[in-house]
Amino acid sequence: MDIDPLLAPAILCLGPDGLETARRIRSGCPEAVISGLAGPVEGAEILHDSLESALRDLYRRDQPVIALCAAATVIRALAPLLKPDQPEPPVLAVAEDGGAVVPLLGLRRGANRLARIVGAALGVTPAFTLPDCDPSTRCPTGTKRRGRLAVVGLGPGCGGLMAPEAREELRRARHIIGYETYVRLAGPFRSDQIIHASDNRVEMERARHAFTLAAAGESVVVVSSGDPGIFAMATAVLEALHHSEEASWHRDVELTIIPGISAAQAAAARAGAPLGHDFCVLSLSDNLKPWPVILDRLAAAARADLVIALYNPISRARPWQLGEALDLLRQQRAPETPVVLGRDVGRPDERVWVVRLDALTPEQVDMRTVVIVGSSTTQAFPRAEGGAWVYTPRWYGETALPISA
Ligand code: SAH
């Protein structure tokens, strides 16, 4: 994966007063490193001896700089290094209290764009003094571009099961945000695209970060595996928007959600057509909802004779829940009920197999598996190449109806 070294800016802090501002900037630009001077700035990650040498080092390393100090200080430090026609990294001067953002150098390499991101995080409009020369930014400076935020479903894993619209969004985006594993599936990326990979559990933070970037005029994609609206990021993004008081998130961001093939659909297709009649989808994860609620829903679904697709069936932190769920299902469904297990569907290690409900044990299942439990009418029969086809007929009751459509 190609991560643009241009986008790990250093936020240079002169003293403790700037640290709070530095942290606010980082809320909109999480990959930035807060860099301080040895002595006065406790809590900064990289320490330098003097502001002048810090500025020069960063400039020579071609690293973008967000300097929390007077513009004149930056100019004096860097002036001796400036040469005509030599590429320069973005350099911004930002008032220590966060009240002003001025792009000074590197306009060809995204200084105005970086200033917009920093300005959005601080709630100020940058003082642009030159039109935008960055070839990737089409509008003249001052007339801010409308940002775009696309929440994209990647499908279960392989490129072939990804919608062309999702691929197009990935192509046009400048920023790609998501859980590391899924971001990897969405690649490869170009060197001008910026990857913000994160842990799976910080959904709201990711959603807010996406809006902060998009409200600054950037094009952003948030990726989810499968469908983004099924136990995934689209909800967090809408929740962040619904509860946000940032008018610019509502006004300046064009939000779109691109569907994907969900794990249950992909596994079902490999096994035949187990979802051919009424079915439901349940997450067994009790991280965000209480276990008794899950058991209640499972019992209701079992009573209603729905085919049940179980997501998040088991994990190291939730080892016993699946066993309890299976005990409940066995009380309602015949022992020979077909169960489809799909693991890593659409990925290189894909495995899809069929077991009877009475033979299913939690050891056969992990968090990369989706479990589809048949209803009373779900059928299984051998396939020529081994294994079984599974389907749930569309007729119901005693008589098979002639199927006309
Ligand atoms: N948005 C995703 C679901 C995310 S919840 C979708 O629509 O598919 C995560 C759960 O989805 C996993 O615990 C697993 O049960 C299921 N899952 C996701 N991708 C899968 C895959 N490729 N193969 C099997 N199960 C998968």
Coordinates of C-alpha atoms and ligand atoms in Angstrom, one line a residue:
M1 CA 0.0 0.0 0.0
D2 CA 1.3 3.3 -1.0
I3 CA 1.1 5.9 1.8
D4 CA 2.0 9.4 0.7
P5 CA 4.8 10.5 3.0
L6 CA 3.5 14.0 2.4
L7 CA 0.7 13.3 4.7
A8 CA 2.3 12.7 8.0
P9 CA 2.6 16.4 8.9
A10 CA 4.5 17.5 11.9
I11 CA 2.6 19.9 14.2
L12 CA 5.4 22.0 15.7
C13 CA 4.6 23.3 19.1
L14 CA 6.7 26.1 20.8
G15 CA 5.4 25.8 24.3
P16 CA 2.6 24.3 26.4
D17 CA 0.1 26.9 25.2
G18 CA 0.1 25.4 21.7
L19 CA -0.4 21.8 22.9
E20 CA -4.1 22.2 23.2
T21 CA -4.3 23.7 19.7
A22 CA -2.1 20.9 18.4
R23 CA -4.4 18.3 19.8
R24 CA -7.4 20.0 18.1
I25 CA -5.6 19.9 14.8
R26 CA -4.9 16.3 15.2
S27 CA -8.6 15.5 15.7
G28 CA -9.0 16.4 12.0
C29 CA -5.6 15.0 10.9
P30 CA -5.0 12.0 13.1
E31 CA -1.8 10.9 11.3
A32 CA 0.0 14.2 12.2
V33 CA 2.7 13.9 14.8
I34 CA 2.9 16.5 17.5
S35 CA 6.5 17.7 17.8
G36 CA 7.8 19.9 20.5
L37 CA 10.9 21.6 21.9
A38 CA 12.8 19.8 24.5
G39 CA 11.9 21.3 27.9
P40 CA 8.8 23.4 27.4
V41 CA 6.4 21.0 25.7
E42 CA 5.7 18.0 27.8
G43 CA 3.6 15.4 26.1
A44 CA 4.8 16.2 22.6
E45 CA 6.1 13.1 20.8
I46 CA 9.3 14.2 19.2
L47 CA 11.5 16.7 20.8
H48 CA 13.8 19.2 19.1
D49 CA 16.4 21.6 20.6
S50 CA 15.4 24.7 18.8
L51 CA 12.5 25.8 16.7
E52 CA 14.8 26.9 13.9
S53 CA 16.6 23.6 13.7
A54 CA 13.3 21.7 13.9
L55 CA 11.8 23.7 11.0
R56 CA 14.9 23.2 8.9
D57 CA 15.1 19.5 9.6
L58 CA 11.5 18.9 8.7
Y59 CA 11.8 21.0 5.6
R60 CA 14.9 19.1 4.4
R61 CA 13.0 15.9 5.0
D62 CA 10.2 17.1 2.8
Q63 CA 7.8 16.7 5.6
P64 CA 4.7 19.0 5.8
V65 CA 4.9 21.4 8.8
I66 CA 2.1 23.0 10.8
A67 CA 4.0 25.5 12.9
L68 CA 2.2 27.0 15.9
C69 CA 4.1 30.3 15.8
A70 CA 4.3 33.6 14.0
A71 CA 4.6 33.5 10.2
A72 CA 7.7 35.7 10.5
T73 CA 9.4 33.1 12.7
V74 CA 8.9 30.4 10.1
I75 CA 10.0 32.7 7.2
R76 CA 13.2 33.7 9.0
A77 CA 14.1 30.0 9.8
L78 CA 13.4 28.7 6.3
A79 CA 14.4 31.6 4.1
P80 CA 18.1 30.5 3.8
L81 CA 17.0 27.1 2.5
L82 CA 14.6 28.3 -0.2
K83 CA 15.7 28.0 -3.8
P84 CA 13.8 28.9 -7.0
D85 CA 11.9 26.1 -8.7
Q86 CA 12.8 23.6 -6.0
P87 CA 9.9 21.5 -4.7
E88 CA 8.9 22.4 -1.2
P89 CA 6.7 20.6 1.3
P90 CA 3.5 22.3 2.6
V91 CA 4.3 24.7 5.4
L92 CA 1.6 26.4 7.5
A93 CA 1.8 29.0 10.2
V94 CA -0.9 28.7 12.8
A95 CA -1.6 31.0 15.6
E96 CA -0.8 29.3 19.0
D97 CA -4.4 29.8 20.1
G98 CA -5.7 28.3 16.8
G99 CA -7.3 31.6 15.7
A100 CA -5.5 31.8 12.3
V101 CA -4.2 29.4 9.7
V102 CA -1.8 30.7 6.9
P103 CA -0.4 28.5 4.2
L104 CA 3.1 29.8 3.5
L105 CA 4.9 27.3 1.2
G106 CA 4.2 24.2 -0.8
L107 CA 1.1 25.4 -2.7
R108 CA 1.9 23.0 -5.5
R109 CA 2.0 20.1 -3.0
G110 CA -1.3 20.6 -1.2
A111 CA -0.6 23.4 1.3
N112 CA -4.0 25.0 0.7
R113 CA -5.6 21.6 1.1
L114 CA -3.8 20.9 4.4
A115 CA -4.8 24.4 5.5
R116 CA -8.4 23.6 4.8
I117 CA -8.2 20.4 6.9
V118 CA -6.4 22.3 9.8
G119 CA -8.9 25.1 9.5
A120 CA -11.9 22.7 9.6
A121 CA -10.4 21.1 12.8
L122 CA -10.0 24.6 14.4
G123 CA -13.2 26.1 13.1
V124 CA -11.4 28.9 11.2
T125 CA -11.2 29.9 7.6
P126 CA -7.6 29.8 6.4
A127 CA -6.0 33.0 5.2
F128 CA -5.3 32.0 1.6
T129 CA -2.9 34.4 0.0
L130 CA -2.4 32.7 -3.3
P131 CA -4.7 30.8 -5.6
D132 CA -4.5 27.0 -5.3
C133 CA -1.7 25.6 -7.5
D134 CA -2.3 22.1 -6.5
P135 CA -3.1 20.2 -9.7
S136 CA -5.5 17.9 -7.8
T137 CA -7.6 20.9 -6.6
R138 CA -9.7 22.3 -9.4
C139 CA -11.5 25.2 -7.8
P140 CA -9.8 28.6 -7.3
T141 CA -9.0 29.2 -3.6
G142 CA -11.6 30.9 -1.7
T143 CA -14.5 29.2 -3.4
K144 CA -14.4 26.0 -1.4
R145 CA -15.0 22.8 -3.2
R146 CA -18.0 20.7 -1.9
G147 CA -16.6 17.7 -0.2
R148 CA -17.8 14.2 -1.0
L149 CA -18.2 11.3 1.5
A150 CA -19.0 7.9 0.1
V151 CA -19.6 5.0 2.4
V152 CA -18.7 2.0 0.3
G153 CA -19.4 -1.7 0.6
L154 CA -16.5 -3.8 -0.7
G155 CA -18.5 -7.0 -0.9
P156 CA -17.3 -10.1 1.0
G157 CA -13.7 -10.0 -0.1
C158 CA -12.8 -10.4 -3.7
G159 CA -12.8 -7.7 -6.4
G160 CA -15.2 -9.6 -8.6
L161 CA -18.0 -9.2 -6.0
M162 CA -17.6 -5.5 -5.6
A163 CA -20.0 -3.2 -7.4
P164 CA -18.5 -1.0 -10.2
E165 CA -19.9 2.1 -8.4
A166 CA -17.9 1.2 -5.3
R167 CA -14.8 0.8 -7.5
E168 CA -15.5 4.2 -9.0
E169 CA -15.8 5.9 -5.6
L170 CA -12.5 4.3 -4.6
R171 CA -10.9 5.6 -7.7
R172 CA -12.0 9.2 -7.3
A173 CA -11.4 9.5 -3.5
R174 CA -8.4 11.3 -2.1
H175 CA -8.8 9.8 1.4
I176 CA -9.7 6.2 2.2
I177 CA -10.8 5.5 5.8
G178 CA -11.5 2.1 7.4
Y179 CA -10.6 -0.8 9.4
E180 CA -7.1 -1.9 8.4
T181 CA -8.1 -5.4 7.0
Y182 CA -10.8 -3.9 4.8
V183 CA -8.7 -1.0 3.6
R184 CA -6.2 -3.6 2.5
L185 CA -8.9 -5.5 0.5
A186 CA -9.9 -2.2 -1.2
G187 CA -6.4 -1.5 -2.6
P188 CA -4.1 -1.1 -4.4
F189 CA -4.1 2.7 -4.2
R190 CA -2.3 5.4 -6.0
S191 CA 0.5 7.4 -4.4
D192 CA -1.7 10.5 -4.3
Q193 CA -4.3 8.7 -2.2
I194 CA -4.1 8.9 1.6
I195 CA -4.9 5.9 3.7
H196 CA -6.3 6.3 7.1
A197 CA -6.3 2.7 8.5
S198 CA -7.6 2.2 12.0
D199 CA -8.7 -0.3 14.6
N200 CA -12.1 -1.9 14.2
R201 CA -13.6 -0.5 17.3
V202 CA -13.5 3.2 16.8
E203 CA -16.4 3.5 14.4
M204 CA -17.7 6.9 15.6
E205 CA -14.2 8.4 15.6
R206 CA -13.7 7.2 12.1
A207 CA -17.1 8.7 11.0
R208 CA -16.3 12.1 12.5
H209 CA -12.9 12.1 11.0
A210 CA -14.5 11.4 7.6
F211 CA -16.9 14.3 8.0
T212 CA -14.1 16.7 9.1
L213 CA -12.1 15.9 6.0
A214 CA -15.1 16.1 3.6
A215 CA -16.4 19.3 5.2
A216 CA -12.9 20.8 4.3
G217 CA -13.6 20.0 0.7
E218 CA -11.9 16.7 0.4
S219 CA -13.2 13.5 -1.3
V220 CA -13.4 10.7 1.2
V221 CA -14.4 7.1 1.1
V222 CA -15.2 5.1 4.2
V223 CA -15.0 1.3 3.5
S224 CA -16.9 -1.6 5.1
S225 CA -16.8 -5.2 4.2
G226 CA -19.9 -6.7 2.6
D227 CA -22.7 -4.1 2.7
P228 CA -22.0 -0.9 4.6
G229 CA -25.5 -0.8 6.0
I230 CA -25.4 -4.2 7.6
F231 CA -23.6 -4.2 10.9
A232 CA -21.1 -1.7 9.5
M233 CA -20.1 1.9 8.9
A234 CA -23.0 3.5 7.2
T235 CA -24.9 3.6 10.5
A236 CA -22.1 5.3 12.4
V237 CA -21.7 7.9 9.6
L238 CA -25.4 8.8 9.7
E239 CA -25.4 8.8 13.5
A240 CA -22.4 11.2 13.5
L241 CA -24.2 13.5 11.0
H242 CA -27.5 13.3 12.9
H243 CA -25.9 14.4 16.2
S244 CA -23.5 16.8 14.8
E245 CA -23.8 20.5 15.4
E246 CA -21.3 21.3 12.6
A247 CA -23.5 23.1 10.0
S248 CA -20.8 22.5 7.4
W249 CA -21.2 18.7 7.8
H250 CA -24.8 19.0 6.6
R251 CA -24.3 21.9 4.1
D252 CA -20.9 21.2 2.5
V253 CA -20.7 17.4 2.3
E254 CA -22.3 15.3 -0.4
L255 CA -23.0 12.0 1.3
T256 CA -23.6 8.8 -0.7
I257 CA -23.9 5.2 0.4
I258 CA -22.9 2.4 -2.1
P259 CA -24.3 -1.0 -1.3
G260 CA -22.3 -4.2 -1.3
I261 CA -22.9 -8.0 -1.4
S262 CA -23.3 -9.0 2.2
A263 CA -21.6 -12.1 3.8
A264 CA -24.9 -14.0 4.1
Q265 CA -25.8 -13.4 0.4
A266 CA -22.3 -14.5 -0.7
A267 CA -22.3 -17.6 1.4
A268 CA -25.9 -18.4 0.4
A269 CA -25.0 -18.3 -3.3
R270 CA -22.1 -20.6 -2.8
A271 CA -24.3 -23.1 -1.1
G272 CA -27.3 -22.8 -3.4
A273 CA -30.3 -20.7 -2.3
P274 CA -30.9 -21.1 1.5
L275 CA -32.3 -17.5 1.7
G276 CA -34.9 -18.3 -1.0
H277 CA -37.8 -17.7 1.3
D278 CA -38.4 -15.4 4.3
F279 CA -35.3 -15.0 6.4
C280 CA -33.7 -12.7 9.0
V281 CA -30.2 -11.5 9.8
L282 CA -29.1 -11.3 13.4
S283 CA -25.8 -10.3 15.0
L284 CA -24.8 -12.4 18.0
S285 CA -22.5 -9.7 19.2
D286 CA -23.5 -8.5 22.7
N287 CA -20.9 -5.7 22.6
L288 CA -23.5 -3.1 21.7
K289 CA -26.8 -4.8 22.7
P290 CA -27.7 -6.9 25.7
W291 CA -27.6 -10.7 25.5
P292 CA -31.2 -11.2 26.7
V293 CA -32.4 -9.0 23.7
I294 CA -30.4 -11.3 21.3
L295 CA -31.9 -14.4 22.8
D296 CA -35.4 -12.9 22.6
R297 CA -35.0 -12.1 19.0
L298 CA -33.5 -15.5 18.2
A299 CA -36.4 -17.2 19.9
A300 CA -38.9 -15.1 18.0
A301 CA -37.2 -15.8 14.7
A302 CA -37.1 -19.5 15.5
R303 CA -40.8 -19.5 16.3
A304 CA -41.6 -17.6 13.1
D305 CA -39.8 -20.4 11.2
L306 CA -37.5 -17.9 9.5
V307 CA -34.2 -18.9 8.0
I308 CA -31.6 -17.2 10.3
A309 CA -28.3 -15.8 9.2
L310 CA -26.0 -15.2 12.2
Y311 CA -23.3 -12.6 11.9
N312 CA -20.5 -12.1 14.5
P313 CA -21.3 -15.6 15.7
I314 CA -18.3 -16.0 18.1
S315 CA -15.1 -14.3 19.1
R316 CA -12.4 -14.7 21.7
A317 CA -14.1 -12.2 23.9
R318 CA -17.5 -13.8 23.4
P319 CA -16.8 -17.6 23.6
W320 CA -20.0 -19.0 25.1
Q321 CA -22.9 -17.1 23.4
L322 CA -23.0 -19.2 20.2
G323 CA -23.4 -22.4 22.3
E324 CA -26.4 -20.9 24.1
A325 CA -27.9 -19.7 20.9
L326 CA -27.6 -23.2 19.3
D327 CA -29.2 -24.8 22.4
L328 CA -32.2 -22.5 21.9
L329 CA -32.4 -23.2 18.1
R330 CA -32.3 -27.0 18.7
Q331 CA -35.4 -26.7 20.9
Q332 CA -37.3 -25.3 18.0
R333 CA -35.8 -26.9 14.9
A334 CA -35.4 -30.5 13.8
P335 CA -32.0 -32.1 14.3
E336 CA -31.5 -32.6 10.5
T337 CA -32.1 -28.9 9.7
P338 CA -29.4 -27.9 7.2
V339 CA -26.9 -25.2 8.4
V340 CA -24.6 -23.5 5.9
L341 CA -21.2 -22.3 7.3
G342 CA -19.4 -19.8 5.1
R343 CA -15.9 -18.8 6.2
D344 CA -13.9 -16.1 4.4
V345 CA -16.3 -16.2 1.6
G346 CA -14.9 -14.5 -1.5
R347 CA -11.4 -14.5 -0.1
P348 CA -8.5 -16.8 -0.9
D349 CA -9.1 -19.1 2.1
E350 CA -12.9 -19.5 1.4
R351 CA -14.6 -22.5 2.8
V352 CA -18.3 -23.2 2.6
W353 CA -19.8 -26.4 4.0
V354 CA -23.1 -27.8 5.2
V355 CA -23.8 -29.6 8.5
R356 CA -26.9 -30.7 10.4
L357 CA -28.1 -28.6 13.2
D358 CA -27.5 -31.4 15.7
A359 CA -23.9 -31.8 14.6
L360 CA -23.0 -28.1 14.7
T361 CA -20.5 -27.1 17.4
P362 CA -19.1 -23.7 18.3
E363 CA -15.6 -25.0 17.5
Q364 CA -16.5 -25.2 13.8
V365 CA -17.2 -21.4 13.8
D366 CA -15.1 -18.3 14.2
M367 CA -15.6 -14.6 13.7
R368 CA -14.8 -14.9 10.0
T369 CA -17.8 -17.2 9.5
V370 CA -21.4 -16.5 8.8
V371 CA -23.9 -19.2 9.9
I372 CA -27.1 -19.8 8.0
V373 CA -29.6 -21.9 9.9
G374 CA -32.4 -23.4 7.7
S375 CA -36.1 -23.2 8.4
S376 CA -38.5 -26.2 8.6
T377 CA -38.7 -26.3 4.7
T378 CA -35.0 -25.8 3.9
Q379 CA -33.8 -28.7 1.8
A380 CA -30.3 -30.3 1.2
F381 CA -29.2 -32.8 -1.4
P382 CA -25.9 -34.1 -2.6
R383 CA -24.0 -32.4 -5.5
A384 CA -22.2 -34.4 -8.1
E385 CA -18.8 -32.9 -7.1
G386 CA -19.3 -33.6 -3.4
G387 CA -20.9 -31.6 -0.6
A388 CA -24.5 -30.5 -0.8
W389 CA -26.8 -28.0 -2.4
V390 CA -29.1 -26.2 0.0
Y391 CA -32.3 -24.3 -0.8
T392 CA -35.4 -23.0 0.8
P393 CA -38.4 -23.4 -1.5
R394 CA -40.6 -20.5 -2.2
W395 CA -43.8 -22.4 -1.7
Y396 CA -45.2 -23.0 1.8
G397 CA -47.3 -25.7 3.4
E398 CA -48.2 -29.2 2.2
T399 CA -48.3 -28.8 -1.5
A400 CA -45.6 -27.8 -3.9
L401 CA -47.1 -25.2 -6.2
P402 CA -46.1 -25.1 -9.8
I403 CA -43.6 -22.2 -10.1
S404 CA -44.5 -19.8 -12.9
A405 CA -42.1 -17.0 -12.2
Ligands
SAH1 N1 -21.0 -5.5 6.7 C1 -20.7 -6.9 6.7 C2 -20.9 -7.5 8.0 C3 -19.9 -7.0 9.1 S1 -20.2 -7.8 10.6 C4 -21.5 -7.6 5.6 O1 -22.5 -7.0 5.1 O2 -21.1 -8.7 5.2 C5 -18.9 -9.0 10.6 C6 -19.4 -10.4 10.4 O3 -19.8 -10.6 9.1 C7 -18.3 -11.5 10.7 O4 -18.3 -11.8 12.1 C8 -18.9 -12.6 9.9 O5 -20.0 -13.3 10.6 C9 -19.5 -11.9 8.7 N2 -18.6 -11.8 7.5 C10 -18.1 -10.7 7.0 N3 -17.3 -11.0 5.9 C11 -17.4 -12.4 5.7 C12 -16.8 -13.3 4.8 N4 -16.1 -12.8 3.7 N5 -17.1 -14.6 4.9 C13 -17.9 -15.0 6.0 N6 -18.4 -14.2 6.9 C14 -18.2 -12.9 6.8

